Amino acid sequence: MHVSRCELLRWQFDLTWSLFEYHLERLEPADFLWEPASRCWTVRPDVEGTWVPDWAEIEPDPVPVPTIGWVSWHIGWWWSVTIDHAQGRTPRERAEIAWPGDGRTAIEWLRSLRDDWSAVLDRLTDADLDATAPAFPWPKDSKHTVAHTVAWVNSELMKNVTEIGQLRLLRAASG
């Protein structure tokens, strides 16, 4: 049986998303802003009421533990910018991408990004995978291809899904 690269990458994405749905369906509103440690990164409303993430241009050491809200914003940020590139739009800056403000809306946002990314994947051919990748998330003048970008999305999403799942399980176990 022959499986094309597009089919394999799509299968991997769909598998990762199915694992994410397991957790998305079980998240409670209070899960999103639960802080599991004294040193956390989360999302907070600014003076205008826009929900913004904690952020540092140089990652602190040790890295603060992110909340589910922060991780869901992080997914929304990198995925929105990746989709912007894939659809030929001017990519948004990190500061332009706000967290929606509550868990239910964040889940809807992530599902919408999943639909947008699925449309990108549906258009790709194996030949498209060999094209030069856009500049995000790679440095300029990298030798990465579209295939690298699709594989990176799968890997980054898998990592973030695991983080959200672990945080959800820890909160549930902590009572």
PDB file of N, CA and C in Angstrom, residues 5-90:
ATOM      1  N   ARG A   5       2.936  11.511   0.839  1.00  0.00           N
ATOM      2  CA  ARG A   5       3.383  12.358   1.949  1.00  0.00           C
ATOM      3  C   ARG A   5       2.237  13.216   2.466  1.00  0.00           C
ATOM      4  N   CYS A   6       1.417  13.744   1.551  1.00  0.00           N
ATOM      5  CA  CYS A   6       0.257  14.546   1.984  1.00  0.00           C
ATOM      6  C   CYS A   6      -0.688  13.721   2.835  1.00  0.00           C
ATOM      7  N   GLU A   7      -0.953  12.500   2.412  1.00  0.00           N
ATOM      8  CA  GLU A   7      -1.858  11.626   3.169  1.00  0.00           C
ATOM      9  C   GLU A   7      -1.288  11.307   4.553  1.00  0.00           C
ATOM     10  N   LEU A   8       0.006  11.059   4.610  1.00  0.00           N
ATOM     11  CA  LEU A   8       0.632  10.735   5.891  1.00  0.00           C
ATOM     12  C   LEU A   8       0.602  11.934   6.845  1.00  0.00           C
ATOM     13  N   LEU A   9       0.953  13.107   6.327  1.00  0.00           N
ATOM     14  CA  LEU A   9       0.932  14.300   7.173  1.00  0.00           C
ATOM     15  C   LEU A   9      -0.490  14.626   7.621  1.00  0.00           C
ATOM     16  N   ARG A  10      -1.472  14.433   6.744  1.00  0.00           N
ATOM     17  CA  ARG A  10      -2.869  14.680   7.112  1.00  0.00           C
ATOM     18  C   ARG A  10      -3.327  13.669   8.163  1.00  0.00           C
ATOM     19  N   TRP A  11      -2.937  12.407   8.001  1.00  0.00           N
ATOM     20  CA  TRP A  11      -3.290  11.382   8.987  1.00  0.00           C
ATOM     21  C   TRP A  11      -2.719  11.754  10.353  1.00  0.00           C
ATOM     22  N   GLN A  12      -1.455  12.188  10.366  1.00  0.00           N
ATOM     23  CA  GLN A  12      -0.822  12.559  11.625  1.00  0.00           C
ATOM     24  C   GLN A  12      -1.539  13.752  12.261  1.00  0.00           C
ATOM     25  N   PHE A  13      -1.903  14.735  11.451  1.00  0.00           N
ATOM     26  CA  PHE A  13      -2.643  15.887  11.962  1.00  0.00           C
ATOM     27  C   PHE A  13      -3.992  15.455  12.536  1.00  0.00           C
ATOM     28  N   ASP A  14      -4.736  14.655  11.793  1.00  0.00           N
ATOM     29  CA  ASP A  14      -6.055  14.209  12.255  1.00  0.00           C
ATOM     30  C   ASP A  14      -5.953  13.397  13.545  1.00  0.00           C
ATOM     31  N   LEU A  15      -4.923  12.576  13.665  1.00  0.00           N
ATOM     32  CA  LEU A  15      -4.706  11.812  14.895  1.00  0.00           C
ATOM     33  C   LEU A  15      -4.453  12.763  16.073  1.00  0.00           C
ATOM     34  N   THR A  16      -3.574  13.727  15.870  1.00  0.00           N
ATOM     35  CA  THR A  16      -3.275  14.691  16.920  1.00  0.00           C
ATOM     36  C   THR A  16      -4.528  15.460  17.310  1.00  0.00           C
ATOM     37  N   TRP A  17      -5.310  15.879  16.315  1.00  0.00           N
ATOM     38  CA  TRP A  17      -6.526  16.626  16.629  1.00  0.00           C
ATOM     39  C   TRP A  17      -7.521  15.762  17.402  1.00  0.00           C
ATOM     40  N   SER A  18      -7.621  14.493  17.055  1.00  0.00           N
ATOM     41  CA  SER A  18      -8.563  13.631  17.786  1.00  0.00           C
ATOM     42  C   SER A  18      -8.169  13.520  19.259  1.00  0.00           C
ATOM     43  N   LEU A  19      -6.872  13.513  19.539  1.00  0.00           N
ATOM     44  CA  LEU A  19      -6.406  13.502  20.932  1.00  0.00           C
ATOM     45  C   LEU A  19      -6.737  14.832  21.611  1.00  0.00           C
ATOM     46  N   PHE A  20      -6.650  15.922  20.862  1.00  0.00           N
ATOM     47  CA  PHE A  20      -6.993  17.237  21.403  1.00  0.00           C
ATOM     48  C   PHE A  20      -8.478  17.300  21.740  1.00  0.00           C
ATOM     49  N   GLU A  21      -9.321  16.777  20.863  1.00  0.00           N
ATOM     50  CA  GLU A  21     -10.767  16.794  21.115  1.00  0.00           C
ATOM     51  C   GLU A  21     -11.108  16.075  22.419  1.00  0.00           C
ATOM     52  N   TYR A  22     -10.378  15.012  22.727  1.00  0.00           N
ATOM     53  CA  TYR A  22     -10.603  14.290  23.982  1.00  0.00           C
ATOM     54  C   TYR A  22     -10.535  15.267  25.159  1.00  0.00           C
ATOM     55  N   HIS A  23      -9.528  16.146  25.142  1.00  0.00           N
ATOM     56  CA  HIS A  23      -9.366  17.103  26.241  1.00  0.00           C
ATOM     57  C   HIS A  23     -10.304  18.301  26.098  1.00  0.00           C
ATOM     58  N   LEU A  24     -10.480  18.804  24.874  1.00  0.00           N
ATOM     59  CA  LEU A  24     -11.354  19.963  24.683  1.00  0.00           C
ATOM     60  C   LEU A  24     -12.766  19.688  25.199  1.00  0.00           C
ATOM     61  N   GLU A  25     -13.254  18.479  24.955  1.00  0.00           N
ATOM     62  CA  GLU A  25     -14.608  18.113  25.375  1.00  0.00           C
ATOM     63  C   GLU A  25     -14.747  18.037  26.896  1.00  0.00           C
ATOM     64  N   ARG A  26     -13.649  17.913  27.610  1.00  0.00           N
ATOM     65  CA  ARG A  26     -13.686  17.723  29.059  1.00  0.00           C
ATOM     66  C   ARG A  26     -13.240  18.951  29.849  1.00  0.00           C
ATOM     67  N   LEU A  27     -12.799  19.992  29.161  1.00  0.00           N
ATOM     68  CA  LEU A  27     -12.349  21.189  29.864  1.00  0.00           C
ATOM     69  C   LEU A  27     -13.515  21.910  30.530  1.00  0.00           C
ATOM     70  N   GLU A  28     -13.266  22.366  31.744  1.00  0.00           N
ATOM     71  CA  GLU A  28     -14.232  23.158  32.501  1.00  0.00           C
ATOM     72  C   GLU A  28     -13.805  24.624  32.410  1.00  0.00           C
ATOM     73  N   PRO A  29     -14.734  25.563  32.532  1.00  0.00           N
ATOM     74  CA  PRO A  29     -14.357  26.989  32.436  1.00  0.00           C
ATOM     75  C   PRO A  29     -13.206  27.381  33.374  1.00  0.00           C
ATOM     76  N   ALA A  30     -13.193  26.874  34.589  1.00  0.00           N
ATOM     77  CA  ALA A  30     -12.154  27.248  35.551  1.00  0.00           C
ATOM     78  C   ALA A  30     -10.791  26.644  35.208  1.00  0.00           C
ATOM     79  N   ASP A  31     -10.751  25.642  34.337  1.00  0.00           N
ATOM     80  CA  ASP A  31      -9.474  25.026  33.956  1.00  0.00           C
ATOM     81  C   ASP A  31      -8.542  26.021  33.263  1.00  0.00           C
ATOM     82  N   PHE A  32      -9.106  26.952  32.511  1.00  0.00           N
ATOM     83  CA  PHE A  32      -8.296  27.804  31.644  1.00  0.00           C
ATOM     84  C   PHE A  32      -7.361  28.740  32.395  1.00  0.00           C
ATOM     85  N   LEU A  33      -7.784  29.246  33.524  1.00  0.00           N
ATOM     86  CA  LEU A  33      -6.958  30.203  34.255  1.00  0.00           C
ATOM     87  C   LEU A  33      -6.380  29.630  35.549  1.00  0.00           C
ATOM     88  N   TRP A  34      -6.551  28.316  35.758  1.00  0.00           N
ATOM     89  CA  TRP A  34      -5.982  27.666  36.941  1.00  0.00           C
ATOM     90  C   TRP A  34      -4.464  27.752  36.876  1.00  0.00           C
ATOM     91  N   GLU A  35      -3.874  28.210  37.972  1.00  0.00           N
ATOM     92  CA  GLU A  35      -2.422  28.357  38.050  1.00  0.00           C
ATOM     93  C   GLU A  35      -1.852  27.241  38.919  1.00  0.00           C
ATOM     94  N   PRO A  36      -1.151  26.290  38.301  1.00  0.00           N
ATOM     95  CA  PRO A  36      -0.654  25.125  39.033  1.00  0.00           C
ATOM     96  C   PRO A  36       0.596  25.386  39.868  1.00  0.00           C
ATOM     97  N   ALA A  37       1.184  26.569  39.751  1.00  0.00           N
ATOM     98  CA  ALA A  37       2.408  26.885  40.487  1.00  0.00           C
ATOM     99  C   ALA A  37       2.425  28.385  40.769  1.00  0.00           C
ATOM    100  N   SER A  38       3.352  28.802  41.617  1.00  0.00           N
ATOM    101  CA  SER A  38       3.435  30.231  41.947  1.00  0.00           C
ATOM    102  C   SER A  38       4.023  31.042  40.795  1.00  0.00           C
ATOM    103  N   ARG A  39       4.777  30.393  39.936  1.00  0.00           N
ATOM    104  CA  ARG A  39       5.411  31.073  38.787  1.00  0.00           C
ATOM    105  C   ARG A  39       4.712  30.595  37.513  1.00  0.00           C
ATOM    106  N   CYS A  40       3.723  31.355  37.050  1.00  0.00           N
ATOM    107  CA  CYS A  40       2.918  30.960  35.887  1.00  0.00           C
ATOM    108  C   CYS A  40       2.861  32.064  34.847  1.00  0.00           C
ATOM    109  N   TRP A  41       2.693  31.634  33.611  1.00  0.00           N
ATOM    110  CA  TRP A  41       2.286  32.540  32.539  1.00  0.00           C
ATOM    111  C   TRP A  41       0.831  32.246  32.267  1.00  0.00           C
ATOM    112  N   THR A  42       0.042  33.321  32.151  1.00  0.00           N
ATOM    113  CA  THR A  42      -1.383  33.165  31.891  1.00  0.00           C
ATOM    114  C   THR A  42      -1.822  34.235  30.910  1.00  0.00           C
ATOM    115  N   VAL A  43      -3.116  34.402  30.764  1.00  0.00           N
ATOM    116  CA  VAL A  43      -3.696  35.477  29.962  1.00  0.00           C
ATOM    117  C   VAL A  43      -4.505  36.349  30.906  1.00  0.00           C
ATOM    118  N   ARG A  44      -4.472  37.669  30.661  1.00  0.00           N
ATOM    119  CA  ARG A  44      -5.135  38.613  31.555  1.00  0.00           C
ATOM    120  C   ARG A  44      -5.741  39.738  30.720  1.00  0.00           C
ATOM    121  N   PRO A  45      -6.841  40.310  31.204  1.00  0.00           N
ATOM    122  CA  PRO A  45      -7.367  41.469  30.482  1.00  0.00           C
ATOM    123  C   PRO A  45      -6.486  42.694  30.740  1.00  0.00           C
ATOM    124  N   ASP A  46      -6.212  43.445  29.656  1.00  0.00           N
ATOM    125  CA  ASP A  46      -5.460  44.684  29.830  1.00  0.00           C
ATOM    126  C   ASP A  46      -6.433  45.803  30.223  1.00  0.00           C
ATOM    127  N   VAL A  47      -5.972  47.030  30.263  1.00  0.00           N
ATOM    128  CA  VAL A  47      -6.822  48.136  30.728  1.00  0.00           C
ATOM    129  C   VAL A  47      -8.028  48.365  29.815  1.00  0.00           C
ATOM    130  N   GLU A  48      -7.947  47.916  28.570  1.00  0.00           N
ATOM    131  CA  GLU A  48      -9.059  48.062  27.629  1.00  0.00           C
ATOM    132  C   GLU A  48      -9.954  46.822  27.592  1.00  0.00           C
ATOM    133  N   GLY A  49      -9.597  45.793  28.376  1.00  0.00           N
ATOM    134  CA  GLY A  49     -10.399  44.580  28.419  1.00  0.00           C
ATOM    135  C   GLY A  49      -9.992  43.508  27.418  1.00  0.00           C
ATOM    136  N   THR A  50      -8.941  43.750  26.647  1.00  0.00           N
ATOM    137  CA  THR A  50      -8.432  42.758  25.702  1.00  0.00           C
ATOM    138  C   THR A  50      -7.566  41.768  26.456  1.00  0.00           C
ATOM    139  N   TRP A  51      -7.817  40.487  26.229  1.00  0.00           N
ATOM    140  CA  TRP A  51      -7.054  39.450  26.931  1.00  0.00           C
ATOM    141  C   TRP A  51      -5.712  39.254  26.248  1.00  0.00           C
ATOM    142  N   VAL A  52      -4.640  39.489  26.998  1.00  0.00           N
ATOM    143  CA  VAL A  52      -3.280  39.399  26.469  1.00  0.00           C
ATOM    144  C   VAL A  52      -2.471  38.380  27.276  1.00  0.00           C
ATOM    145  N   PRO A  53      -1.499  37.759  26.624  1.00  0.00           N
ATOM    146  CA  PRO A  53      -0.677  36.763  27.322  1.00  0.00           C
ATOM    147  C   PRO A  53       0.479  37.402  28.067  1.00  0.00           C
ATOM    148  N   ASP A  54       0.908  36.753  29.128  1.00  0.00           N
ATOM    149  CA  ASP A  54       2.196  37.096  29.726  1.00  0.00           C
ATOM    150  C   ASP A  54       3.249  36.749  28.677  1.00  0.00           C
ATOM    151  N   TRP A  55       4.286  37.577  28.570  1.00  0.00           N
ATOM    152  CA  TRP A  55       5.267  37.354  27.509  1.00  0.00           C
ATOM    153  C   TRP A  55       6.583  37.996  27.886  1.00  0.00           C
ATOM    154  N   ALA A  56       7.666  37.381  27.464  1.00  0.00           N
ATOM    155  CA  ALA A  56       9.001  37.962  27.603  1.00  0.00           C
ATOM    156  C   ALA A  56       9.746  37.704  26.304  1.00  0.00           C
ATOM    157  N   GLU A  57      10.398  38.715  25.770  1.00  0.00           N
ATOM    158  CA  GLU A  57      11.152  38.542  24.518  1.00  0.00           C
ATOM    159  C   GLU A  57      12.289  37.540  24.699  1.00  0.00           C
ATOM    160  N   ILE A  58      12.881  37.542  25.887  1.00  0.00           N
ATOM    161  CA  ILE A  58      13.908  36.549  26.213  1.00  0.00           C
ATOM    162  C   ILE A  58      13.289  35.625  27.254  1.00  0.00           C
ATOM    163  N   GLU A  59      13.193  34.357  26.912  1.00  0.00           N
ATOM    164  CA  GLU A  59      12.527  33.397  27.797  1.00  0.00           C
ATOM    165  C   GLU A  59      13.251  33.314  29.144  1.00  0.00           C
ATOM    166  N   PRO A  60      12.510  33.474  30.231  1.00  0.00           N
ATOM    167  CA  PRO A  60      13.144  33.404  31.555  1.00  0.00           C
ATOM    168  C   PRO A  60      13.580  31.979  31.902  1.00  0.00           C
ATOM    169  N   ASP A  61      14.497  31.894  32.841  1.00  0.00           N
ATOM    170  CA  ASP A  61      14.960  30.601  33.316  1.00  0.00           C
ATOM    171  C   ASP A  61      14.833  30.603  34.836  1.00  0.00           C
ATOM    172  N   PRO A  62      13.971  29.789  35.412  1.00  0.00           N
ATOM    173  CA  PRO A  62      13.172  28.756  34.748  1.00  0.00           C
ATOM    174  C   PRO A  62      11.964  29.371  34.024  1.00  0.00           C
ATOM    175  N   VAL A  63      11.508  28.648  33.024  1.00  0.00           N
ATOM    176  CA  VAL A  63      10.338  29.069  32.262  1.00  0.00           C
ATOM    177  C   VAL A  63       9.106  28.928  33.154  1.00  0.00           C
ATOM    178  N   PRO A  64       8.258  29.953  33.224  1.00  0.00           N
ATOM    179  CA  PRO A  64       7.037  29.828  34.025  1.00  0.00           C
ATOM    180  C   PRO A  64       6.126  28.721  33.476  1.00  0.00           C
ATOM    181  N   VAL A  65       5.374  28.109  34.361  1.00  0.00           N
ATOM    182  CA  VAL A  65       4.417  27.082  33.953  1.00  0.00           C
ATOM    183  C   VAL A  65       3.238  27.801  33.290  1.00  0.00           C
ATOM    184  N   PRO A  66       2.869  27.415  32.073  1.00  0.00           N
ATOM    185  CA  PRO A  66       1.743  28.092  31.432  1.00  0.00           C
ATOM    186  C   PRO A  66       0.407  27.546  31.924  1.00  0.00           C
ATOM    187  N   THR A  67      -0.596  28.413  31.911  1.00  0.00           N
ATOM    188  CA  THR A  67      -1.954  27.958  32.183  1.00  0.00           C
ATOM    189  C   THR A  67      -2.544  27.419  30.877  1.00  0.00           C
ATOM    190  N   ILE A  68      -3.669  26.728  30.978  1.00  0.00           N
ATOM    191  CA  ILE A  68      -4.353  26.260  29.773  1.00  0.00           C
ATOM    192  C   ILE A  68      -4.756  27.455  28.918  1.00  0.00           C
ATOM    193  N   GLY A  69      -5.175  28.545  29.551  1.00  0.00           N
ATOM    194  CA  GLY A  69      -5.500  29.748  28.794  1.00  0.00           C
ATOM    195  C   GLY A  69      -4.317  30.232  27.981  1.00  0.00           C
ATOM    196  N   TRP A  70      -3.130  30.266  28.600  1.00  0.00           N
ATOM    197  CA  TRP A  70      -1.935  30.725  27.899  1.00  0.00           C
ATOM    198  C   TRP A  70      -1.591  29.773  26.755  1.00  0.00           C
ATOM    199  N   VAL A  71      -1.638  28.474  26.999  1.00  0.00           N
ATOM    200  CA  VAL A  71      -1.305  27.510  25.933  1.00  0.00           C
ATOM    201  C   VAL A  71      -2.316  27.619  24.789  1.00  0.00           C
ATOM    202  N   SER A  72      -3.597  27.816  25.115  1.00  0.00           N
ATOM    203  CA  SER A  72      -4.587  27.951  24.046  1.00  0.00           C
ATOM    204  C   SER A  72      -4.344  29.234  23.252  1.00  0.00           C
ATOM    205  N   TRP A  73      -3.931  30.329  23.921  1.00  0.00           N
ATOM    206  CA  TRP A  73      -3.545  31.533  23.177  1.00  0.00           C
ATOM    207  C   TRP A  73      -2.330  31.243  22.306  1.00  0.00           C
ATOM    208  N   HIS A  74      -1.339  30.561  22.851  1.00  0.00           N
ATOM    209  CA  HIS A  74      -0.109  30.243  22.121  1.00  0.00           C
ATOM    210  C   HIS A  74      -0.418  29.463  20.844  1.00  0.00           C
ATOM    211  N   ILE A  75      -1.285  28.452  20.951  1.00  0.00           N
ATOM    212  CA  ILE A  75      -1.694  27.703  19.753  1.00  0.00           C
ATOM    213  C   ILE A  75      -2.350  28.660  18.763  1.00  0.00           C
ATOM    214  N   GLY A  76      -3.271  29.477  19.249  1.00  0.00           N
ATOM    215  CA  GLY A  76      -3.956  30.414  18.367  1.00  0.00           C
ATOM    216  C   GLY A  76      -3.003  31.371  17.680  1.00  0.00           C
ATOM    217  N   TRP A  77      -1.973  31.813  18.398  1.00  0.00           N
ATOM    218  CA  TRP A  77      -0.988  32.732  17.818  1.00  0.00           C
ATOM    219  C   TRP A  77      -0.195  32.059  16.704  1.00  0.00           C
ATOM    220  N   TRP A  78       0.506  30.954  17.037  1.00  0.00           N
ATOM    221  CA  TRP A  78       1.381  30.379  16.007  1.00  0.00           C
ATOM    222  C   TRP A  78       0.587  29.815  14.844  1.00  0.00           C
ATOM    223  N   TRP A  79      -0.601  29.273  15.120  1.00  0.00           N
ATOM    224  CA  TRP A  79      -1.397  28.690  14.046  1.00  0.00           C
ATOM    225  C   TRP A  79      -1.990  29.770  13.153  1.00  0.00           C
ATOM    226  N   SER A  80      -2.452  30.875  13.741  1.00  0.00           N
ATOM    227  CA  SER A  80      -2.987  31.984  12.940  1.00  0.00           C
ATOM    228  C   SER A  80      -1.922  32.532  11.991  1.00  0.00           C
ATOM    229  N   VAL A  81      -0.718  32.732  12.507  1.00  0.00           N
ATOM    230  CA  VAL A  81       0.364  33.266  11.680  1.00  0.00           C
ATOM    231  C   VAL A  81       0.763  32.258  10.600  1.00  0.00           C
ATOM    232  N   THR A  82       0.801  30.985  10.939  1.00  0.00           N
ATOM    233  CA  THR A  82       1.131  29.959   9.950  1.00  0.00           C
ATOM    234  C   THR A  82       0.076  29.925   8.846  1.00  0.00           C
ATOM    235  N   ILE A  83      -1.186  30.001   9.219  1.00  0.00           N
ATOM    236  CA  ILE A  83      -2.276  30.014   8.234  1.00  0.00           C
ATOM    237  C   ILE A  83      -2.202  31.286   7.387  1.00  0.00           C
ATOM    238  N   ASP A  84      -1.896  32.433   8.005  1.00  0.00           N
ATOM    239  CA  ASP A  84      -1.711  33.662   7.226  1.00  0.00           C
ATOM    240  C   ASP A  84      -0.689  33.435   6.123  1.00  0.00           C
ATOM    241  N   HIS A  85       0.455  32.882   6.481  1.00  0.00           N
ATOM    242  CA  HIS A  85       1.502  32.607   5.487  1.00  0.00           C
ATOM    243  C   HIS A  85       1.006  31.640   4.420  1.00  0.00           C
ATOM    244  N   ALA A  86       0.360  30.552   4.839  1.00  0.00           N
ATOM    245  CA  ALA A  86      -0.084  29.521   3.900  1.00  0.00           C
ATOM    246  C   ALA A  86      -1.138  30.049   2.924  1.00  0.00           C
ATOM    247  N   GLN A  87      -1.914  31.032   3.362  1.00  0.00           N
ATOM    248  CA  GLN A  87      -2.961  31.585   2.503  1.00  0.00           C
ATOM    249  C   GLN A  87      -2.519  32.863   1.793  1.00  0.00           C
ATOM    250  N   GLY A  88      -1.228  33.195   1.914  1.00  0.00           N
ATOM    251  CA  GLY A  88      -0.696  34.353   1.197  1.00  0.00           C
ATOM    252  C   GLY A  88      -1.110  35.696   1.770  1.00  0.00           C
ATOM    253  N   ARG A  89      -1.560  35.710   3.022  1.00  0.00           N
ATOM    254  CA  ARG A  89      -1.946  36.970   3.670  1.00  0.00           C
ATOM    255  C   ARG A  89      -0.751  37.539   4.422  1.00  0.00           C
ATOM    256  N   THR A  90      -0.784  38.823   4.690  1.00  0.00           N
ATOM    257  CA  THR A  90       0.234  39.441   5.534  1.00  0.00           C
ATOM    258  C   THR A  90       0.079  38.850   6.934  1.00  0.00           C
TER     259      THR A  90
END
